[in-house]
Coordinates of C-alpha atoms in Angstrom, one line a residue:
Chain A
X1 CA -4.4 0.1 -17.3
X2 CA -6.5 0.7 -14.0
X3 CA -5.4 4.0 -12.3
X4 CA -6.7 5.5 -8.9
X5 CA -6.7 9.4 -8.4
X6 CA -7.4 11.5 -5.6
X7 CA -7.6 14.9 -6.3
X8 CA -7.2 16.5 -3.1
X9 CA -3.6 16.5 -2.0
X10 CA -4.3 18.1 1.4
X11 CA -7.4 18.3 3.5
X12 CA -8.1 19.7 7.0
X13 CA -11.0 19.1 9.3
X14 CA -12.1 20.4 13.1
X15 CA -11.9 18.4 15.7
X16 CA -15.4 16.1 16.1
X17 CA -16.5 17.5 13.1
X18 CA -16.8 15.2 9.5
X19 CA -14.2 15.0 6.5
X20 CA -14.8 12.9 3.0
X21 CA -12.0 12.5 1.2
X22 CA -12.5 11.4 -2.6
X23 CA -11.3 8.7 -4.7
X24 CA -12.1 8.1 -8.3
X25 CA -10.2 5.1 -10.3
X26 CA -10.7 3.7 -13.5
X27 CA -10.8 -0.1 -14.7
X28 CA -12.4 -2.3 -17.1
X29 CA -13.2 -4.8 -15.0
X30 CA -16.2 -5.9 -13.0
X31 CA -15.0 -7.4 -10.1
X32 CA -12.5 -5.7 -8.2
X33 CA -11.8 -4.1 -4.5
X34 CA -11.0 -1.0 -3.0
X35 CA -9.4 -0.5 0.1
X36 CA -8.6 3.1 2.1
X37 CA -4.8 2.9 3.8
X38 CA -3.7 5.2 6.9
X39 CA -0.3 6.0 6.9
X40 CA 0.8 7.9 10.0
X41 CA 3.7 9.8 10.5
X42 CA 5.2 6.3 11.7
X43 CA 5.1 5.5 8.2
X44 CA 2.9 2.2 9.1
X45 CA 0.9 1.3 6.1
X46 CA -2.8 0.7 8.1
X47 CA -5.8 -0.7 6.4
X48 CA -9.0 1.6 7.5
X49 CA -11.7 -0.3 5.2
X50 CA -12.3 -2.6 2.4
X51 CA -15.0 -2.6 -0.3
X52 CA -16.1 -5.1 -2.2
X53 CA -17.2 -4.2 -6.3
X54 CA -20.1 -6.7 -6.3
X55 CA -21.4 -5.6 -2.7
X56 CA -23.9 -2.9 -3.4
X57 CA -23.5 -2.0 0.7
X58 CA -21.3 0.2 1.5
X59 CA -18.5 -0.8 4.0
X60 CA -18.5 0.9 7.6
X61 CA -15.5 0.9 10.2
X62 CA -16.7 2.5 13.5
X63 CA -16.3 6.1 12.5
X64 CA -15.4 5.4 9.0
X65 CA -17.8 4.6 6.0
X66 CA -17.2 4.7 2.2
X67 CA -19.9 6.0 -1.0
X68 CA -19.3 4.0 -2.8
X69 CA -20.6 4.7 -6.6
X70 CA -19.9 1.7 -9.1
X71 CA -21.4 3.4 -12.7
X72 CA -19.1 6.5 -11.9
X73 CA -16.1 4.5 -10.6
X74 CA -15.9 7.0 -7.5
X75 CA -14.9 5.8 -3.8
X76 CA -15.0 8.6 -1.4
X77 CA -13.8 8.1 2.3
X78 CA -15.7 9.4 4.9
X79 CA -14.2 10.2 8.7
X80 CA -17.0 11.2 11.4
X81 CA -16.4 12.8 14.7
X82 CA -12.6 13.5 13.3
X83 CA -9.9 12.9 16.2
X84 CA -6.5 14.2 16.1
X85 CA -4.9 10.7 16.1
X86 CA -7.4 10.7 12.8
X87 CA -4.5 12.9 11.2
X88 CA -2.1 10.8 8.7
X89 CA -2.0 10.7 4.6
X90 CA -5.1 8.3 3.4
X91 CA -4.3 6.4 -0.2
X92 CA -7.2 4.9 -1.7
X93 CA -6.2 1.3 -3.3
X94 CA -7.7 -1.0 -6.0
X95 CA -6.6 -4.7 -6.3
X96 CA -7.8 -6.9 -9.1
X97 CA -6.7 -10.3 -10.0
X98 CA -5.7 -13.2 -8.4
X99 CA -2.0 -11.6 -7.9
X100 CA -3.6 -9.4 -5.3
X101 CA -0.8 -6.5 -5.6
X102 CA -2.4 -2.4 -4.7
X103 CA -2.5 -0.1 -7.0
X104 CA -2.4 3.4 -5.0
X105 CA -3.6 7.1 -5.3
X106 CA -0.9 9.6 -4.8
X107 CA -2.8 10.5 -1.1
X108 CA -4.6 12.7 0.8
X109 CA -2.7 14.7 3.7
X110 CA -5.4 14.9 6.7
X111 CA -4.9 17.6 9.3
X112 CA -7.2 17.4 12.3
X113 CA -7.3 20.6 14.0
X114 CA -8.2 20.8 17.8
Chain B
X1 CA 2.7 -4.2 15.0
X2 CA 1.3 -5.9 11.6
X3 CA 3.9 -8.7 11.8
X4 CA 5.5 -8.1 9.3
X5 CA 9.5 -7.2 10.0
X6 CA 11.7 -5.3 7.6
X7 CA 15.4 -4.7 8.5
X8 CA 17.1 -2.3 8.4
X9 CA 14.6 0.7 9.6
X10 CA 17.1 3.1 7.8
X11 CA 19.7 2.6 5.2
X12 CA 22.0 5.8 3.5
X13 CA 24.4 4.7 1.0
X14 CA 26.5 6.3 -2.2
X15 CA 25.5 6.0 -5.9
X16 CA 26.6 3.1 -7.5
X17 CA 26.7 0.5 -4.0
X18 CA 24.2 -2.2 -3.8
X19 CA 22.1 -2.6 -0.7
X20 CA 19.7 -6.2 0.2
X21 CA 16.8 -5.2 2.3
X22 CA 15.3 -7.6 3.9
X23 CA 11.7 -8.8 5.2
X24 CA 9.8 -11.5 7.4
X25 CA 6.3 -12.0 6.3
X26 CA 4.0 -12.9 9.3
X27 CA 3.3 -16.2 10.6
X28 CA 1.7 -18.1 8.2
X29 CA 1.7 -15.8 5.4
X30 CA 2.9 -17.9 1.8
X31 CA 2.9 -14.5 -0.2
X32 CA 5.2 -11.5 -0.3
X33 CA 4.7 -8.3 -1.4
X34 CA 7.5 -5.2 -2.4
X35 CA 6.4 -1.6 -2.7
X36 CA 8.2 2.0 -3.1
X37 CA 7.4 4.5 -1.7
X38 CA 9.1 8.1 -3.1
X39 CA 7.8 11.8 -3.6
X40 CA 7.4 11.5 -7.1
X41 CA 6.2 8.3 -8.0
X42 CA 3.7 7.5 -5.2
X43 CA 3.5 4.2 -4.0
X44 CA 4.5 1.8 -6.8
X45 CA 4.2 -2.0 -6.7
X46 CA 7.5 -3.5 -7.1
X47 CA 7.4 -7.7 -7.4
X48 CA 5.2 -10.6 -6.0
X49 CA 6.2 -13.9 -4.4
X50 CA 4.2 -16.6 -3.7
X51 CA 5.5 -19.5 -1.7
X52 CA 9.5 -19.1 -3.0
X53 CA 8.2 -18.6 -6.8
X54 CA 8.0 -14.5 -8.8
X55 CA 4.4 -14.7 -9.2
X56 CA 3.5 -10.9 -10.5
X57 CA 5.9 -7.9 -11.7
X58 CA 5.0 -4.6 -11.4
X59 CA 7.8 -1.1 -12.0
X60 CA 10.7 -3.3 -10.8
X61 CA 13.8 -1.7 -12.3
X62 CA 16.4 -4.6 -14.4
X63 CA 18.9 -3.2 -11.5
X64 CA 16.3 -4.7 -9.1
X65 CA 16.2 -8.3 -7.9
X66 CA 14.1 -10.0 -5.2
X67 CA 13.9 -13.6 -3.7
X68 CA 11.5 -15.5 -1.3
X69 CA 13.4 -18.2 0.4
X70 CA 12.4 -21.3 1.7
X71 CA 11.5 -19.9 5.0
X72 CA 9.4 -17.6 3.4
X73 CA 11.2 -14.5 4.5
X74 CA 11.8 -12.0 1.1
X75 CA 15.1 -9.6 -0.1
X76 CA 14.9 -7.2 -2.2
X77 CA 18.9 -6.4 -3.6
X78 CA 19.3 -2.7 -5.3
X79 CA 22.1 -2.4 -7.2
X80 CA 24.5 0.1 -9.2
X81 CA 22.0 2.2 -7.2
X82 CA 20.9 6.2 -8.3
X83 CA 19.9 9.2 -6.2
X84 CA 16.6 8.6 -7.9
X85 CA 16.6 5.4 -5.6
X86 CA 16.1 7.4 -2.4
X87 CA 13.2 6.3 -1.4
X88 CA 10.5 4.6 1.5
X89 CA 11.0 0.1 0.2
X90 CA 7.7 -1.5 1.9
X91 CA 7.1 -4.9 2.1
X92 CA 3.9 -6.6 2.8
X93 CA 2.5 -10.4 3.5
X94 CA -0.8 -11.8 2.8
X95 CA -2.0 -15.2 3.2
X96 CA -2.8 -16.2 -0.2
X97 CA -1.6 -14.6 -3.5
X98 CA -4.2 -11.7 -3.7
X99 CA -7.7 -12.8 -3.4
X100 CA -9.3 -9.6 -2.2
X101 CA -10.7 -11.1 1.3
X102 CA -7.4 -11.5 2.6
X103 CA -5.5 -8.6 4.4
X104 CA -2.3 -7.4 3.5
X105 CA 0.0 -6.7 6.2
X106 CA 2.7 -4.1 5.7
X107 CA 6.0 -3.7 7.7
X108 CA 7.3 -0.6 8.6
X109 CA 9.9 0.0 5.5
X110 CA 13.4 0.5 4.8
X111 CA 14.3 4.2 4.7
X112 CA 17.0 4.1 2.0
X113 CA 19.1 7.4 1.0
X114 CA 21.4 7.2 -1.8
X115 CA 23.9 10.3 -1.8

């Protein structure tokens, strides 16, 4: 069964300064994608970037990029020039299949310290 | 605002009561996604439709039902419901049933306390 962990329950950053927060998941299959979610204390599920498994590129969002590492099934997040609205729990999500339903990390809680 | 309504925002009931939450998928959007959210569990995949049919079933509990009617708006029914319950219900909407190019929407979420 494909799983998605993210070992770092909480993480803080400074203010304009970078934060990557990791992902690794695990899956049989070849072609697949991974997403990054926002949730805010609003409780708003918000996508922050998609990756496709059979693009080598890595996706960028403005100040958001992914490394993404096929081989070692890794798909770390990566938040420059942090901003306080920047602060929220981030799950990392894999979809496969033509039913297209997420399967979720547990989350990261982001603080953003001024 | 995704586009995506759920009603109600927040929902406290006792043990053994059954509760319908309910969800409008945004303009356009044929399939219908349920999620819960708890402490414990994460967020957990609950049931798929596509277009009024059950077209994927993830954790969904037998004391768990969901339809999509014809107007393509979803509810999920909880019954004989458990403290274990208490938890964050998402729904989502996405254009087509999961290829990964299309978005899925979420709402908001039902709140929903069991005591």
């Amino acid at each position: 069964a494909q799983t998605v962990t993210q070992s770092q329950p909480e993480m803080s950053v400074q203010e304009a300064e970078t934060v990557t927060l990791s992902c690794t998941y695990d899956t049989s299959e070849s072609d697949y994608y991974l997403f990054w979610y926002k949730q805010p204390p609003s409780r708003q599920m918000i996508l922050v970037i998609r990756q496709e498994a059979y693009k080598q590129q890595n996706a960028t969002e403005n100040r958001f990029s992914v490394n993404f590492q096929k081989a070692a099934k890794s798909f770390s997040l990566k938040i420059s020039d942090s901003q306080l609205g920047d602060a929220a729990m981030y799950f990392c999500a894999y979809l496969w299949g033509s039913q297209g339903n997420l399967i979720f990390g547990k989350g990261t809680k982001l603080s953003v310290k001024p | 605002d995704s586009g995506v309504t759920q009603t109600p925002k927040h929902l406290i009931t006792a043990t053994g009561q059954r509760v319908t939450l309910r969800c409008s998928p945004r303009s356009g959007d044929l399939s219908v996604y349920w999620y819960q959210q708890s402490l414990d569990q994460g967020l957990q995949f609950l049931i798929q439709y596509y277009n009024g049919e059950e077209r994927a079933k993830g954790n969904i509990l037998e004391r768990f039902s969901a339809q999509q009617f014809p107007d393509l708006h979803s509810e999920l029914n909880l019954s004989s419901l458990e403290l274990g319950d208490s938890a964050l219900y998402f729904c989502a909407s996405s254009v087509a049933p999961g290829t990964g190019n299309t978005e899925a929407f979420f709402g908001q979420g039902t709140r929903l306390t069991v005591v």
